[in-house]
C-alpha positions in Angstrom: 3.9 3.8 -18.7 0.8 1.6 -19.2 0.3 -1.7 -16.7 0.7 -3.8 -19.9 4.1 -2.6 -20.1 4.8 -2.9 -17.1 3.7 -6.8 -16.9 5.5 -7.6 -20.1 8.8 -6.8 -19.3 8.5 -7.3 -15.4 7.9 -10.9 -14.7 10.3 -12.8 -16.0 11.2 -11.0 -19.2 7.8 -12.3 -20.1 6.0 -11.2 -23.6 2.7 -11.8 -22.5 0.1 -10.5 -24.9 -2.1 -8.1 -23.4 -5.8 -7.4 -24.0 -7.0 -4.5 -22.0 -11.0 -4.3 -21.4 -13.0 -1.8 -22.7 -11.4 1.9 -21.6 -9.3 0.5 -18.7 -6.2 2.3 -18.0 -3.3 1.6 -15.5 -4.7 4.4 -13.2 -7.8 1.9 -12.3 -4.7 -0.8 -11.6 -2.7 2.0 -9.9 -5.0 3.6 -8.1 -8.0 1.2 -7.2 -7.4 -0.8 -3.7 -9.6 -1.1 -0.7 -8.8 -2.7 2.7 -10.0 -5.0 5.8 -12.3 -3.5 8.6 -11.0 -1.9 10.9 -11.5 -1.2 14.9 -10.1 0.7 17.6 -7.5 -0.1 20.3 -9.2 -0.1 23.6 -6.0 -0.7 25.8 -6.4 3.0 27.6 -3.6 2.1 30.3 -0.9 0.9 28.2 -1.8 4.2 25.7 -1.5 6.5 28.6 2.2 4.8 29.4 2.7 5.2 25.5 1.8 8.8 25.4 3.7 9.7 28.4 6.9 8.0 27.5 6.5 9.9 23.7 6.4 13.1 25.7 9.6 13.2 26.6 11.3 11.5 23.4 13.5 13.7 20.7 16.0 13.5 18.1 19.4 13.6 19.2 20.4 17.4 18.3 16.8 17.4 16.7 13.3 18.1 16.7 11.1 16.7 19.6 7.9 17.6 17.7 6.3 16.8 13.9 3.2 17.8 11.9 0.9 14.9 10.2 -2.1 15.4 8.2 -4.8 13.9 10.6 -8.3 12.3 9.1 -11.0 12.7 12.2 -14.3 11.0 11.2 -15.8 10.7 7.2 -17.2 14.0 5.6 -14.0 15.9 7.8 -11.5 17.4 5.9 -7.8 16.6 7.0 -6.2 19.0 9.3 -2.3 19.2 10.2 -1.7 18.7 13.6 1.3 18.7 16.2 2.5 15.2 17.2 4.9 14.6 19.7 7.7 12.9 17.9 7.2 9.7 17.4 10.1 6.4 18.9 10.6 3.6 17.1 10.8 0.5 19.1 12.8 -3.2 18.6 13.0 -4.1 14.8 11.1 -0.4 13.8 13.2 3.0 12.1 12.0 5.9 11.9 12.2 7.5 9.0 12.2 11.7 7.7 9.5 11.4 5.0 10.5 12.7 2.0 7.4 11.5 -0.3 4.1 10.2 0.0 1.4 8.8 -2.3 -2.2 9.6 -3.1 -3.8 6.4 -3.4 -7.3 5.5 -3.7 -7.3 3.2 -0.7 -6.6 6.3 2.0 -9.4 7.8 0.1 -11.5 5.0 1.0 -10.7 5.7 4.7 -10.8 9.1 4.4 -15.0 8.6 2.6 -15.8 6.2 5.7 -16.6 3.4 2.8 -14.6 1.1 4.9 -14.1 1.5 8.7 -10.7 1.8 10.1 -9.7 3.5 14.0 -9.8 7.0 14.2 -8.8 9.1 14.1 -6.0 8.1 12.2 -2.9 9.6 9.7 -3.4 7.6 6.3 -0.7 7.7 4.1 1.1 4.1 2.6 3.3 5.0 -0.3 6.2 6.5 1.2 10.1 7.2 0.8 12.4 8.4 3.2 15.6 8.8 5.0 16.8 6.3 8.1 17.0 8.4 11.1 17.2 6.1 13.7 16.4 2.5 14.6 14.2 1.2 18.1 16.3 0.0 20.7 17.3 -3.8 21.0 16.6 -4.0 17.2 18.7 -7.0 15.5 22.1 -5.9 14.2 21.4 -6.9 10.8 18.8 -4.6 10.8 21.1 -1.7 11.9 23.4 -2.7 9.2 21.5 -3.2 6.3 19.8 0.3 7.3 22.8 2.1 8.4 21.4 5.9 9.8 21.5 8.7 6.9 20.2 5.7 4.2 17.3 6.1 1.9 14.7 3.7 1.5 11.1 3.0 0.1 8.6 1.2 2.0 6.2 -1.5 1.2 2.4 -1.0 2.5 2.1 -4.8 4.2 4.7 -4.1 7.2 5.7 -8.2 7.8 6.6 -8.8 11.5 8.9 -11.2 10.1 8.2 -14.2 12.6 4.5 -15.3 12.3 3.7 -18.4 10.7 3.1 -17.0 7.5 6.1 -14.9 7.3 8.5 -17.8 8.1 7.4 -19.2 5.2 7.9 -16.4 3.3 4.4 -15.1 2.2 5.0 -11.6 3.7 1.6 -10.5 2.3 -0.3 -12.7 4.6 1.6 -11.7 7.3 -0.7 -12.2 10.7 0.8 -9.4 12.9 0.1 -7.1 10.0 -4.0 -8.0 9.4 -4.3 -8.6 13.0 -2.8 -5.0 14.6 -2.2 -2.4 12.1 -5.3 -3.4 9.7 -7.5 -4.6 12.6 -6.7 -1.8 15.3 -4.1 0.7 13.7 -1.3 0.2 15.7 2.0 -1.7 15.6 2.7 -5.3 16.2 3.0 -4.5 20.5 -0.9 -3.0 20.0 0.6 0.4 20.1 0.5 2.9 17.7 3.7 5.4 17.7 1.8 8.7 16.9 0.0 11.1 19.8 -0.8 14.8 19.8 1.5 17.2 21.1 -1.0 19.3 22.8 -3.3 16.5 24.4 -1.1 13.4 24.1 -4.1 11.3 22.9 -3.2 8.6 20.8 -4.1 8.7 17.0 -4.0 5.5 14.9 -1.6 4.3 12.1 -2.6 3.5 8.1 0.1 1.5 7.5 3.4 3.8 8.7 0.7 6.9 8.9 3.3 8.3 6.1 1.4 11.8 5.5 3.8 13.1 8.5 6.8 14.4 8.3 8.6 11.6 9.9 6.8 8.0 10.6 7.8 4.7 12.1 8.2 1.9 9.9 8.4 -2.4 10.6 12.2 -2.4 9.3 11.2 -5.7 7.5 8.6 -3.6 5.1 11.7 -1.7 3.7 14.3 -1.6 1.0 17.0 0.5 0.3 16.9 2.9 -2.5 19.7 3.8 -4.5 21.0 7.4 -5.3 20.2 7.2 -8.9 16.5 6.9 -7.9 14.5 9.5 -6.9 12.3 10.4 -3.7 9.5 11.1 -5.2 8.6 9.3 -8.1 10.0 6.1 -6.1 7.1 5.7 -3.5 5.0 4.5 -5.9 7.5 0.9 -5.7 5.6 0.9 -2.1 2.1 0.1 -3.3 1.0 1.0 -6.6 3.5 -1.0 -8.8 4.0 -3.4 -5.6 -0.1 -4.3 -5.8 0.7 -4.5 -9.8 3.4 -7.2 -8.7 2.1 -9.5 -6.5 -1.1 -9.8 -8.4 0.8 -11.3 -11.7 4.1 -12.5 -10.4 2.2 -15.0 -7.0 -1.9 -14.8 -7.8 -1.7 -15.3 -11.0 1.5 -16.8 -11.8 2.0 -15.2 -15.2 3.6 -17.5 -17.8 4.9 -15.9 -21.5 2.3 -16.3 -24.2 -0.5 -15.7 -21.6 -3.5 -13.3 -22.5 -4.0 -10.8 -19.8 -7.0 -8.1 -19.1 -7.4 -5.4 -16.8 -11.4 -5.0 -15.6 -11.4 -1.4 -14.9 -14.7 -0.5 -16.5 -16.5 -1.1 -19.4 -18.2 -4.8 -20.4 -16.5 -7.6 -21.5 -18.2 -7.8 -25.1 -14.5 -6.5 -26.7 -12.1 -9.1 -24.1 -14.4 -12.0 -26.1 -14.2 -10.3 -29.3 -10.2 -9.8 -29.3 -9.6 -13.6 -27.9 -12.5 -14.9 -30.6 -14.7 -15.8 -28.1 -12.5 -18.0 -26.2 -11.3 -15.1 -22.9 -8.1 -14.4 -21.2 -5.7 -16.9 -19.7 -5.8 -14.1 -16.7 -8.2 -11.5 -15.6 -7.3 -9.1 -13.2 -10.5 -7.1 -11.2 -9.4 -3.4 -9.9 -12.1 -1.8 -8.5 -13.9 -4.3 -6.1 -17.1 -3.7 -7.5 -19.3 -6.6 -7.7 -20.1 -5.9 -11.2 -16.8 -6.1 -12.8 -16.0 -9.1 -10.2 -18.5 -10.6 -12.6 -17.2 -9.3 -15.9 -13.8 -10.9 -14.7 -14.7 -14.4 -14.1 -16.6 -14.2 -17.7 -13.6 -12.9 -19.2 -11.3 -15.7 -18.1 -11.2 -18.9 -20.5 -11.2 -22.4 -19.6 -8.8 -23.1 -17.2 -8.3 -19.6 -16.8 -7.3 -17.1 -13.8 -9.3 -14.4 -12.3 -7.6 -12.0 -9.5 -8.7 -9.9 -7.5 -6.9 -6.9 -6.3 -9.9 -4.6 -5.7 -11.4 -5.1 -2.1 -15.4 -4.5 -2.4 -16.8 -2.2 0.3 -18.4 -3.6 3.5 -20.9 -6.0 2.6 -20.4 -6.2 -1.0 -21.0 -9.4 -2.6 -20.4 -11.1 -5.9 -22.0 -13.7 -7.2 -20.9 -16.3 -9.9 -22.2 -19.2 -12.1 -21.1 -21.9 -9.6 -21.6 -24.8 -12.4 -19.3 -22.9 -14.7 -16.2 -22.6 -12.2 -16.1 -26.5 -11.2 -17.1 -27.7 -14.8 -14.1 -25.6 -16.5 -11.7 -25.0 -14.0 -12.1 -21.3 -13.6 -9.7 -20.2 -10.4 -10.4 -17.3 -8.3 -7.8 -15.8 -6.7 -7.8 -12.8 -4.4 -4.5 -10.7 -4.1 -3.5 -7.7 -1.5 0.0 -7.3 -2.3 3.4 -8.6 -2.7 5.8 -9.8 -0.8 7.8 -6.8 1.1 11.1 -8.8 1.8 11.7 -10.5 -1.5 10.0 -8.6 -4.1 10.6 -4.9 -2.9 14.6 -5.2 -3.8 13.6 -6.9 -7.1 11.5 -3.7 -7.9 14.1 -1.5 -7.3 16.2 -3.4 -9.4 13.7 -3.3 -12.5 13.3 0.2 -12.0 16.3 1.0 -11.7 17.6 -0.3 -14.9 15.2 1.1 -17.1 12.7 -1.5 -17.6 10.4 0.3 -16.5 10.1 4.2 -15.8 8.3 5.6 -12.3 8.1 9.0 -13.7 5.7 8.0 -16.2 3.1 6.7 -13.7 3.8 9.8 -11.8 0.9 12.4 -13.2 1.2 15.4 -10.5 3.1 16.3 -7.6 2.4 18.8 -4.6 3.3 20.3 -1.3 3.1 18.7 2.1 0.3 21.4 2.9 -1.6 20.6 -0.4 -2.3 17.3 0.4 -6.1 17.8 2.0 -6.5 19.3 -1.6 -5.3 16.2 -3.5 -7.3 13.8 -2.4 -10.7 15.8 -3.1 -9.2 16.4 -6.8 -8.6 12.6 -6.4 -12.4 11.9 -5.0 -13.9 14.1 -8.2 -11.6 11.7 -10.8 -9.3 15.0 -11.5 -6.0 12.6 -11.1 -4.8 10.0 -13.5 -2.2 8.4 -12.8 -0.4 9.1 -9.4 -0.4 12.1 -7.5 2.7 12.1 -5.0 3.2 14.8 -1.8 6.5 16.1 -1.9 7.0 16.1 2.1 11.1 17.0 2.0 
């Protein structure tokens, strides 16, 4: 299913006319995201307390142990390792992952092009199956997520309670940027995962959802219904979730509106197809300061341009300063939707038809193939979305 598709029928029933750039596809939408800086947590006491206590945690009747794909430092393959298993704490589940993503932005972490703690399990994109919730969590938590449920989880993990989130802007949720994007943990500056055979800590991407179970905010999930499936599903979590929150809050996408998608290529055919005039929205995928360029010259007066791609560290773009106050032209920059109101409303519109996940779904593999799919990623050998099959 093309990104154009998508947007037409997703927000709003909207019939917005859609003028791709030159050779774009909805891979460089899908697939093209970066990320904030990163650093490590440095709190070795409360770590050691953590490690300890996960040590002797288990699974009613279950497993006390996991395996996670592990990234180490850049130019490292990932290895599988032994994790003790990991407890979810107040407001957290944890899940049994049954699917997981290949997305450019854990490629980014796995390259080094961005820093973020290490080592670390990557992984974003995920489904899964409630297995149990953190102690003292709020009962209607427990009940909307009743043990044995499946669910799909959104990359931005809201805390639920910071400023922003009590307003409702779950993608600039404070807890979320400040602790799992700043330091790789959860919102007590913990993370939940540590080796079984050293009990050192290892940092969080999100939920860390390349292991076969992970510890999720409860407020970053949805449930999923029966009729849709595991693995073509996970991509609700980011890649049509990014998609989402970039026309339906940055943009604000209106019916009649003429869109593009900067992937690559020069804007010479956005002017041509708009007679010279530019898109009522741009949208910039890559973070490249080139096409952040290209999509503030594609926008018309008055116009939008978005951007969804985050640049490397120390990127900059530059813009004709003049042209943006003289005729209006917004920049917006957008990381996401919002988990709490707009994951259910994906669900929904994928679940009726209007628009179809196996589509956008290219490849699949085994837990154990993983390493393997991101290099075939890294060489440009995916289009589309590659998805682990971890059940």
């Amino acid at each position: 299913m093309s990104f154009s598709h998508f947007i037409r029928r997703a927000i709003n029933g909207s019939t917005s006319r859609i003028a791709l750039s030159a050779r774009s596809t909805s891979s460089s939408i899908f697939a093209s995201r970066s990320f904030c800086s990163e650093k490590k947590n440095s709190n070795a006491s409360s770590t050691k307390t953590a490690a300890s206590d996960a040590s002797y945690y288990h699974l009613n009747d279950g497993p006390s142990h996991m395996r996670a794909a592990v990234f180490w430092e850049p130019g490292k393959p990932l290895t599988f390792e032994d994790f003790h298993m990991p407890r979810p704490k107040a407001n957290e589940i944890l899940l049994k992952t049954k699917a997981c993503g290949v997305c450019h932005s854990d490629l980014h972490v796995i390259k080094g092009e961005l820093p973020f703690a290490s080592p670390c399990v990557v992984g974003h994109e995920i489904t899964g199956e409630v297995i149990e919730h953190g102690q003292l969590s709020d009962s209607k938590i427990t009940e909307r997520f009743p043990v044995g449920s499946q669910v799909v989880g959104a990359f931005i993990m809201p805390c639920g309670s910071c400023s922003f989130c009590s307003k409702g802007q779950d993608d600039l949720c404070e807890d979320f940027f400040a602790y799992n994007r700043a330091k790789g943990t959860l919102y007590d500056g913990e993370t939940r995962l540590f080796l079984r055979n050293s009990g050192k800590p290892v940092y969080m991407y999100s939920m860390g959802g390349l292991a076969e179970y992970c510890v999720v905010a409860a407020h970053a999930l949805a449930v999923l219904p029966k009729s849709l499936p595991y693995t073509e599903s996970a991509i609700l979590g980011c890649a049509v979730f990014t998609a989402y929150g970039a026309m339906a809050h940055a943009a604000q996408v209106r019916p009649g509106d003429a869109i593009a998608v900067i992937g690559i290529g020069a804007i010479q055919l956005v002017q041509e197809i708009t007679g010279g005039l530019g898109v009522d929205v741009a949208v910039e995928a890559l973070g490249k300061p080139q096409t952040f360029l290209q999509c503030v010259q594609s926008v018309r007066d008055g116009g939008k341009a978005v951007m969804i791609g985050l640049a490397q560290s120390g990127a900059k773009g530059e813009v004709d300063i003049n042209h943006l106050v003289r005729r209006q032209i917004k920049v917006i920059g957008s990381y996401g939707a919002r988990a709490r109101q707009d994951l259910p409303k994906l669900i929904k519109l994928a679940e009726s038809g209007i628009f179809n996940l196996t589509a956008a779904v290219s490849r699949t593999c085994k837990f154990e193939e993983a390493p393997q799919a991101y290099r075939d990623l890294d060489k440009g050998a995916i289009a589309g979305r590659a998805i682990v099959e971890i059940m």
